[in-house]
Amino acid sequence: MDRRNFIKGSLAMAAGLGVSGQLPQVARAAEGEKATVQGYRLLGKTGIKMSDVSFGAGKLPSAAMVHRAIDRGINYFDTAPDYGPSEDFLGEAMKGYPNRDKVHIASKFCQPIPFQAGKSHLQVGSSKEDYIAAVDNSLKRMNLDYLDVVFVHAIGELTDYDKEKARLLDENMLSAFQSLKQAGKAKYLAISSHGPHNMEKLMADAVECGHYDLMMVAFNFMKFPKLPEVMKAAHQKGMGVIAMKTQAGAKESGLVADGAVFEQAALKWVLKHPEVSG
């Protein structure tokens, strides 16, 4: 779908969400009500029923925000060691929380340093012990016994296709994950990509190799036109699919009336794809 047709369709979809059809009211709950998630979808073969909107904790400001999100029905939280104090805040929020098994937490094979492409995320050449230590340190920061999901994150951040493919097939990483899984420290292995390089090809490699339980991809109407084909292939193999970067174009669209219209329409467009879990 091109940008013009998406915008036209988005306005129609967004208007259909409001009782009055007035665009500024689209994202608001009725007076006295609170906005909540609309449903839960199976995350591939994991058995996880994931909230249709999840929580990317890259700029998590406090533990209280986690509690508020849970209260609104969100049950999936994505964090990483290089997201500043995110893991610490998540750990604070989960401390003493009685239903840990109802909240699904994902983190990454990553170092707790400011993001640097090709450095923050563990690369080929990292030892099995390096991968295990990355997860152990995340668990320590969050005071948790296990992660629901651990990601090989941001495949495609470098231009070298062969090097990036080697990272998703790294024997040390795969062996480390199996050890973590056997120890009860991690349940599911995942792969993610923002692009910008070779994303569709690398995600197809991830589907074909069979090592991964789910993928998380930058999915919106503006980029990566071949990605839906890869997502369908993943879905057919039982891989869960999570969409990120869904709001591309929101700032420059001119359709963000009172902060409402574009965001709602973009989410609706993403969630109409049956392969997407959240």
CSV table of C-alpha atoms in Angstrom, one decimal:
chain,number,residue,atom,x,y,z
A,1,MET,CA,0.0,0.0,0.0
A,2,ASP,CA,1.4,3.4,-0.9
A,3,ARG,CA,1.5,6.3,1.6
A,4,ARG,CA,-1.4,8.2,0.1
A,5,ASN,CA,-3.8,5.2,0.1
A,6,PHE,CA,-2.7,4.3,3.6
A,7,ILE,CA,-3.4,7.8,4.9
A,8,LYS,CA,-6.8,7.8,3.2
A,9,GLY,CA,-7.7,4.4,4.6
A,10,SER,CA,-6.3,5.2,8.0
A,11,LEU,CA,-8.6,8.2,8.4
A,12,ALA,CA,-11.5,6.0,7.5
A,13,MET,CA,-10.5,3.3,10.0
A,14,ALA,CA,-9.7,5.8,12.7
A,15,ALA,CA,-13.1,7.6,12.3
A,16,GLY,CA,-14.8,4.2,12.6
A,17,LEU,CA,-13.3,3.8,16.1
A,18,GLY,CA,-15.1,6.8,17.6
A,19,VAL,CA,-18.7,7.1,18.4
A,20,SER,CA,-19.1,10.5,17.0
A,21,GLY,CA,-16.6,10.1,14.1
A,22,GLN,CA,-14.8,13.2,15.2
A,23,LEU,CA,-11.1,12.5,14.7
A,24,PRO,CA,-9.6,14.1,17.9
A,25,GLN,CA,-11.7,11.7,20.0
A,26,VAL,CA,-10.4,8.5,18.4
A,27,ALA,CA,-7.8,7.5,21.0
A,28,ARG,CA,-9.8,8.4,24.0
A,29,ALA,CA,-11.8,6.2,26.3
A,30,ALA,CA,-15.3,7.3,27.3
A,31,GLU,CA,-15.5,9.6,30.3
A,32,GLY,CA,-14.7,7.7,33.5
A,33,GLU,CA,-13.3,4.7,31.6
A,34,LYS,CA,-9.7,3.8,31.1
A,35,ALA,CA,-8.1,2.6,27.8
A,36,THR,CA,-7.2,-1.1,27.9
A,37,VAL,CA,-5.8,-3.7,25.5
A,38,GLN,CA,-8.4,-5.1,23.1
A,39,GLY,CA,-7.4,-8.7,23.2
A,40,TYR,CA,-4.7,-11.4,23.4
A,41,ARG,CA,-3.1,-13.5,20.7
A,42,LEU,CA,-1.1,-16.7,20.8
A,43,LEU,CA,2.6,-16.0,20.3
A,44,GLY,CA,3.4,-18.8,17.9
A,45,LYS,CA,3.9,-22.2,19.6
A,46,THR,CA,5.1,-20.7,22.9
A,47,GLY,CA,1.7,-20.9,24.5
A,48,ILE,CA,2.0,-17.3,25.6
A,49,LYS,CA,-1.2,-15.3,25.0
A,50,MET,CA,0.2,-11.8,24.3
A,51,SER,CA,-1.6,-8.5,24.7
A,52,ASP,CA,-2.3,-7.0,21.3
A,53,VAL,CA,-0.3,-3.9,22.4
A,54,SER,CA,2.9,-4.6,24.4
A,55,PHE,CA,5.4,-2.4,26.3
A,56,GLY,CA,8.7,-1.5,24.7
A,57,ALA,CA,10.7,-0.4,27.7
A,58,GLY,CA,13.5,1.5,26.0
A,59,LYS,CA,12.8,4.7,27.8
A,60,LEU,CA,11.1,3.3,30.9
A,61,PRO,CA,10.9,6.2,33.4
A,62,SER,CA,9.8,4.4,36.5
A,63,ALA,CA,8.5,1.1,38.1
A,64,ALA,CA,5.1,2.7,38.5
A,65,MET,CA,4.7,2.8,34.7
A,66,VAL,CA,5.0,-1.0,34.6
A,67,HIS,CA,2.2,-1.3,37.2
A,68,ARG,CA,0.0,1.1,35.2
A,69,ALA,CA,0.6,-0.9,32.0
A,70,ILE,CA,-0.3,-4.2,33.8
A,71,ASP,CA,-3.4,-2.6,35.1
A,72,ARG,CA,-4.4,-1.7,31.5
A,73,GLY,CA,-4.0,-5.4,30.4
A,74,ILE,CA,-0.5,-5.3,29.0
A,75,ASN,CA,1.3,-8.6,29.8
A,76,TYR,CA,4.5,-8.4,27.6
A,77,PHE,CA,7.5,-6.2,28.4
A,78,ASP,CA,10.6,-5.8,26.2
A,79,THR,CA,13.8,-4.5,27.7
A,80,ALA,CA,17.5,-4.8,27.2
A,81,PRO,CA,20.8,-4.2,29.2
A,82,ASP,CA,21.6,-1.1,27.0
A,83,TYR,CA,18.2,0.6,27.7
A,84,GLY,CA,19.6,2.6,30.6
A,85,PRO,CA,17.9,1.8,33.9
A,86,SER,CA,15.0,-0.1,32.2
A,87,GLU,CA,15.9,-3.5,33.6
A,88,ASP,CA,16.3,-2.0,37.1
A,89,PHE,CA,12.9,-0.4,37.0
A,90,LEU,CA,11.3,-3.6,35.7
A,91,GLY,CA,12.9,-5.5,38.5
A,92,GLU,CA,11.6,-3.0,41.0
A,93,ALA,CA,8.1,-3.3,39.6
A,94,MET,CA,8.2,-7.1,39.7
A,95,LYS,CA,9.6,-7.3,43.3
A,96,GLY,CA,6.9,-9.0,45.3
A,97,TYR,CA,4.5,-9.1,42.4
A,98,PRO,CA,2.4,-12.2,43.0
A,99,ASN,CA,1.7,-13.1,39.4
A,100,ARG,CA,5.1,-13.3,37.7
A,101,ASP,CA,3.9,-16.2,35.5
A,102,LYS,CA,1.2,-13.8,34.0
A,103,VAL,CA,3.8,-11.2,33.0
A,104,HIS,CA,6.1,-12.1,30.1
A,105,ILE,CA,9.5,-10.4,30.0
A,106,ALA,CA,12.0,-10.3,27.1
A,107,SER,CA,15.6,-9.1,27.1
A,108,LYS,CA,18.6,-9.4,24.9
A,109,PHE,CA,22.1,-10.9,24.5
A,110,CYS,CA,23.6,-7.5,25.1
A,111,GLN,CA,26.1,-5.5,27.1
A,112,PRO,CA,25.0,-2.7,29.5
A,113,ILE,CA,26.7,0.0,27.6
A,114,PRO,CA,25.3,2.9,25.5
A,115,PHE,CA,24.2,1.6,22.1
A,116,GLN,CA,26.9,1.1,19.5
A,117,ALA,CA,26.1,-0.7,16.3
A,118,GLY,CA,28.1,-3.9,16.1
A,119,LYS,CA,29.3,-3.6,19.7
A,120,SER,CA,26.4,-3.4,22.2
A,121,HIS,CA,24.8,-6.7,21.0
A,122,LEU,CA,27.0,-9.7,21.4
A,123,GLN,CA,28.7,-10.5,18.1
A,124,VAL,CA,30.3,-13.6,16.5
A,125,GLY,CA,33.4,-14.4,18.4
A,126,SER,CA,31.6,-14.0,21.8
A,127,SER,CA,32.1,-17.1,23.9
A,128,LYS,CA,29.3,-19.3,25.3
A,129,GLU,CA,30.2,-17.9,28.7
A,130,ASP,CA,29.7,-14.4,27.4
A,131,TYR,CA,26.1,-15.2,26.3
A,132,ILE,CA,25.3,-16.9,29.5
A,133,ALA,CA,26.7,-14.0,31.5
A,134,ALA,CA,24.6,-11.5,29.6
A,135,VAL,CA,21.4,-13.3,30.7
A,136,ASP,CA,22.6,-13.9,34.2
A,137,ASN,CA,23.4,-10.2,34.6
A,138,SER,CA,20.0,-9.2,33.2
A,139,LEU,CA,18.3,-11.6,35.7
A,140,LYS,CA,20.4,-10.1,38.5
A,141,ARG,CA,19.4,-6.5,37.6
A,142,MET,CA,15.8,-7.5,37.5
A,143,ASN,CA,16.0,-9.9,40.5
A,144,LEU,CA,14.2,-12.6,38.4
A,145,ASP,CA,14.7,-16.3,38.2
A,146,TYR,CA,14.1,-16.5,34.4
A,147,LEU,CA,13.4,-14.6,31.2
A,148,ASP,CA,10.4,-15.6,29.1
A,149,VAL,CA,12.3,-14.6,25.9
A,150,VAL,CA,15.9,-13.8,25.1
A,151,PHE,CA,16.7,-12.0,21.8
A,152,VAL,CA,19.5,-12.1,19.3
A,153,HIS,CA,18.8,-8.4,18.7
A,154,ALA,CA,19.1,-6.0,15.8
A,155,ILE,CA,20.2,-8.3,13.1
A,156,GLY,CA,20.8,-6.2,10.0
A,157,GLU,CA,22.3,-3.2,11.8
A,158,LEU,CA,25.5,-3.8,9.8
A,159,THR,CA,25.9,-3.9,6.0
A,160,ASP,CA,27.8,-7.2,5.9
A,161,TYR,CA,25.1,-9.8,5.2
A,162,ASP,CA,27.4,-12.8,5.8
A,163,LYS,CA,28.5,-11.5,9.1
A,164,GLU,CA,25.0,-10.8,10.3
A,165,LYS,CA,23.8,-14.3,9.1
A,166,ALA,CA,26.7,-15.8,11.1
A,167,ARG,CA,25.4,-14.0,14.2
A,168,LEU,CA,22.0,-15.5,13.9
A,169,LEU,CA,23.5,-19.0,13.4
A,170,ASP,CA,26.3,-18.6,16.0
A,171,GLU,CA,27.0,-22.0,17.6
A,172,ASN,CA,28.2,-20.5,20.9
A,173,MET,CA,25.0,-18.5,21.2
A,174,LEU,CA,22.8,-21.5,20.4
A,175,SER,CA,24.7,-23.7,22.8
A,176,ALA,CA,24.4,-21.0,25.5
A,177,PHE,CA,20.7,-20.7,25.0
A,178,GLN,CA,20.2,-24.5,25.4
A,179,SER,CA,22.2,-24.4,28.6
A,180,LEU,CA,20.1,-21.4,29.9
A,181,LYS,CA,16.9,-23.2,28.9
A,182,GLN,CA,17.9,-26.4,30.7
A,183,ALA,CA,18.8,-24.4,33.8
A,184,GLY,CA,15.3,-22.7,33.7
A,185,LYS,CA,16.8,-19.3,33.1
A,186,ALA,CA,15.3,-18.7,29.6
A,187,LYS,CA,12.3,-20.2,27.9
A,188,TYR,CA,12.2,-19.0,24.3
A,189,LEU,CA,14.8,-17.9,21.8
A,190,ALA,CA,14.0,-14.9,19.5
A,191,ILE,CA,15.5,-12.9,16.7
A,192,SER,CA,14.8,-9.2,15.9
A,193,SER,CA,15.6,-6.7,13.2
A,194,HIS,CA,15.1,-3.0,12.7
A,195,GLY,CA,16.9,-3.2,9.4
A,196,PRO,CA,18.1,-1.2,7.7
A,197,HIS,CA,20.2,-3.8,5.9
A,198,ASN,CA,19.0,-7.1,4.4
A,199,MET,CA,16.2,-7.4,7.0
A,200,GLU,CA,13.8,-9.5,4.8
A,201,LYS,CA,16.6,-11.9,3.7
A,202,LEU,CA,18.0,-12.3,7.2
A,203,MET,CA,14.5,-12.9,8.7
A,204,ALA,CA,13.9,-15.5,6.0
A,205,ASP,CA,17.1,-17.2,7.1
A,206,ALA,CA,15.9,-17.2,10.7
A,207,VAL,CA,12.7,-18.8,9.7
A,208,GLU,CA,14.4,-21.4,7.6
A,209,CYS,CA,17.0,-22.4,10.2
A,210,GLY,CA,14.4,-23.5,12.7
A,211,HIS,CA,16.3,-22.3,15.8
A,212,TYR,CA,14.0,-19.5,16.8
A,213,ASP,CA,10.6,-19.5,18.6
A,214,LEU,CA,9.7,-16.0,17.5
A,215,MET,CA,10.7,-12.9,15.6
A,216,MET,CA,10.3,-9.2,16.2
A,217,VAL,CA,10.5,-6.9,13.2
A,218,ALA,CA,10.1,-3.3,12.2
A,219,PHE,CA,6.7,-3.5,10.5
A,220,ASN,CA,4.8,-0.5,9.1
A,221,PHE,CA,3.3,0.7,5.9
A,222,MET,CA,6.3,2.7,4.7
A,223,LYS,CA,9.2,0.1,4.5
A,224,PHE,CA,10.2,-3.4,3.7
A,225,PRO,CA,7.5,-4.4,1.2
A,226,LYS,CA,8.5,-8.1,1.1
A,227,LEU,CA,8.3,-8.5,4.9
A,228,PRO,CA,4.7,-9.8,5.0
A,229,GLU,CA,5.8,-12.8,2.9
A,230,VAL,CA,8.5,-13.6,5.6
A,231,MET,CA,6.0,-13.1,8.4
A,232,LYS,CA,3.5,-15.6,6.7
A,233,ALA,CA,6.3,-18.2,6.4
A,234,ALA,CA,7.2,-17.7,10.1
A,235,HIS,CA,3.5,-18.0,11.1
A,236,GLN,CA,3.2,-21.2,9.0
A,237,LYS,CA,6.2,-22.7,10.9
A,238,GLY,CA,4.7,-21.8,14.3
A,239,MET,CA,7.0,-18.8,15.0
A,240,GLY,CA,5.5,-15.9,16.8
A,241,VAL,CA,5.6,-12.5,15.2
A,242,ILE,CA,5.9,-9.2,17.1
A,243,ALA,CA,5.8,-5.9,15.3
A,244,MET,CA,7.9,-2.9,16.4
A,245,LYS,CA,8.5,0.6,14.9
A,246,THR,CA,4.8,0.6,13.9
A,247,GLN,CA,4.5,4.4,13.9
A,248,ALA,CA,6.7,5.3,11.0
A,249,GLY,CA,5.7,8.6,9.5
A,250,ALA,CA,3.6,9.7,12.5
A,251,LYS,CA,5.4,13.0,13.1
A,252,GLU,CA,5.3,14.2,9.5
A,253,SER,CA,1.9,12.9,8.6
A,254,GLY,CA,0.0,16.0,9.6
A,255,LEU,CA,-2.8,13.7,10.8
A,256,VAL,CA,-1.9,13.5,14.5
A,257,ALA,CA,-5.0,15.4,15.7
A,258,ASP,CA,-4.6,15.9,19.5
A,259,GLY,CA,-2.1,13.0,19.4
A,260,ALA,CA,-4.8,10.6,18.4
A,261,VAL,CA,-5.4,9.8,14.8
A,262,PHE,CA,-2.3,8.4,13.1
A,263,GLU,CA,-1.1,6.3,16.0
A,264,GLN,CA,-4.5,4.5,16.3
A,265,ALA,CA,-4.7,3.9,12.5
A,266,ALA,CA,-1.1,2.6,12.3
A,267,LEU,CA,-1.7,0.1,15.1
A,268,LYS,CA,-5.0,-1.0,13.4
A,269,TRP,CA,-3.2,-1.5,10.1
A,270,VAL,CA,-0.5,-3.7,11.8
A,271,LEU,CA,-2.9,-5.7,13.8
A,272,LYS,CA,-5.1,-6.5,10.8
A,273,HIS,CA,-2.3,-8.9,9.8
A,274,PRO,CA,-3.2,-12.3,11.3
A,275,GLU,CA,0.4,-13.3,11.6
A,276,VAL,CA,1.1,-10.5,14.1
A,277,SER,CA,0.7,-11.5,17.8
A,278,GLY,CA,1.1,-8.0,19.1
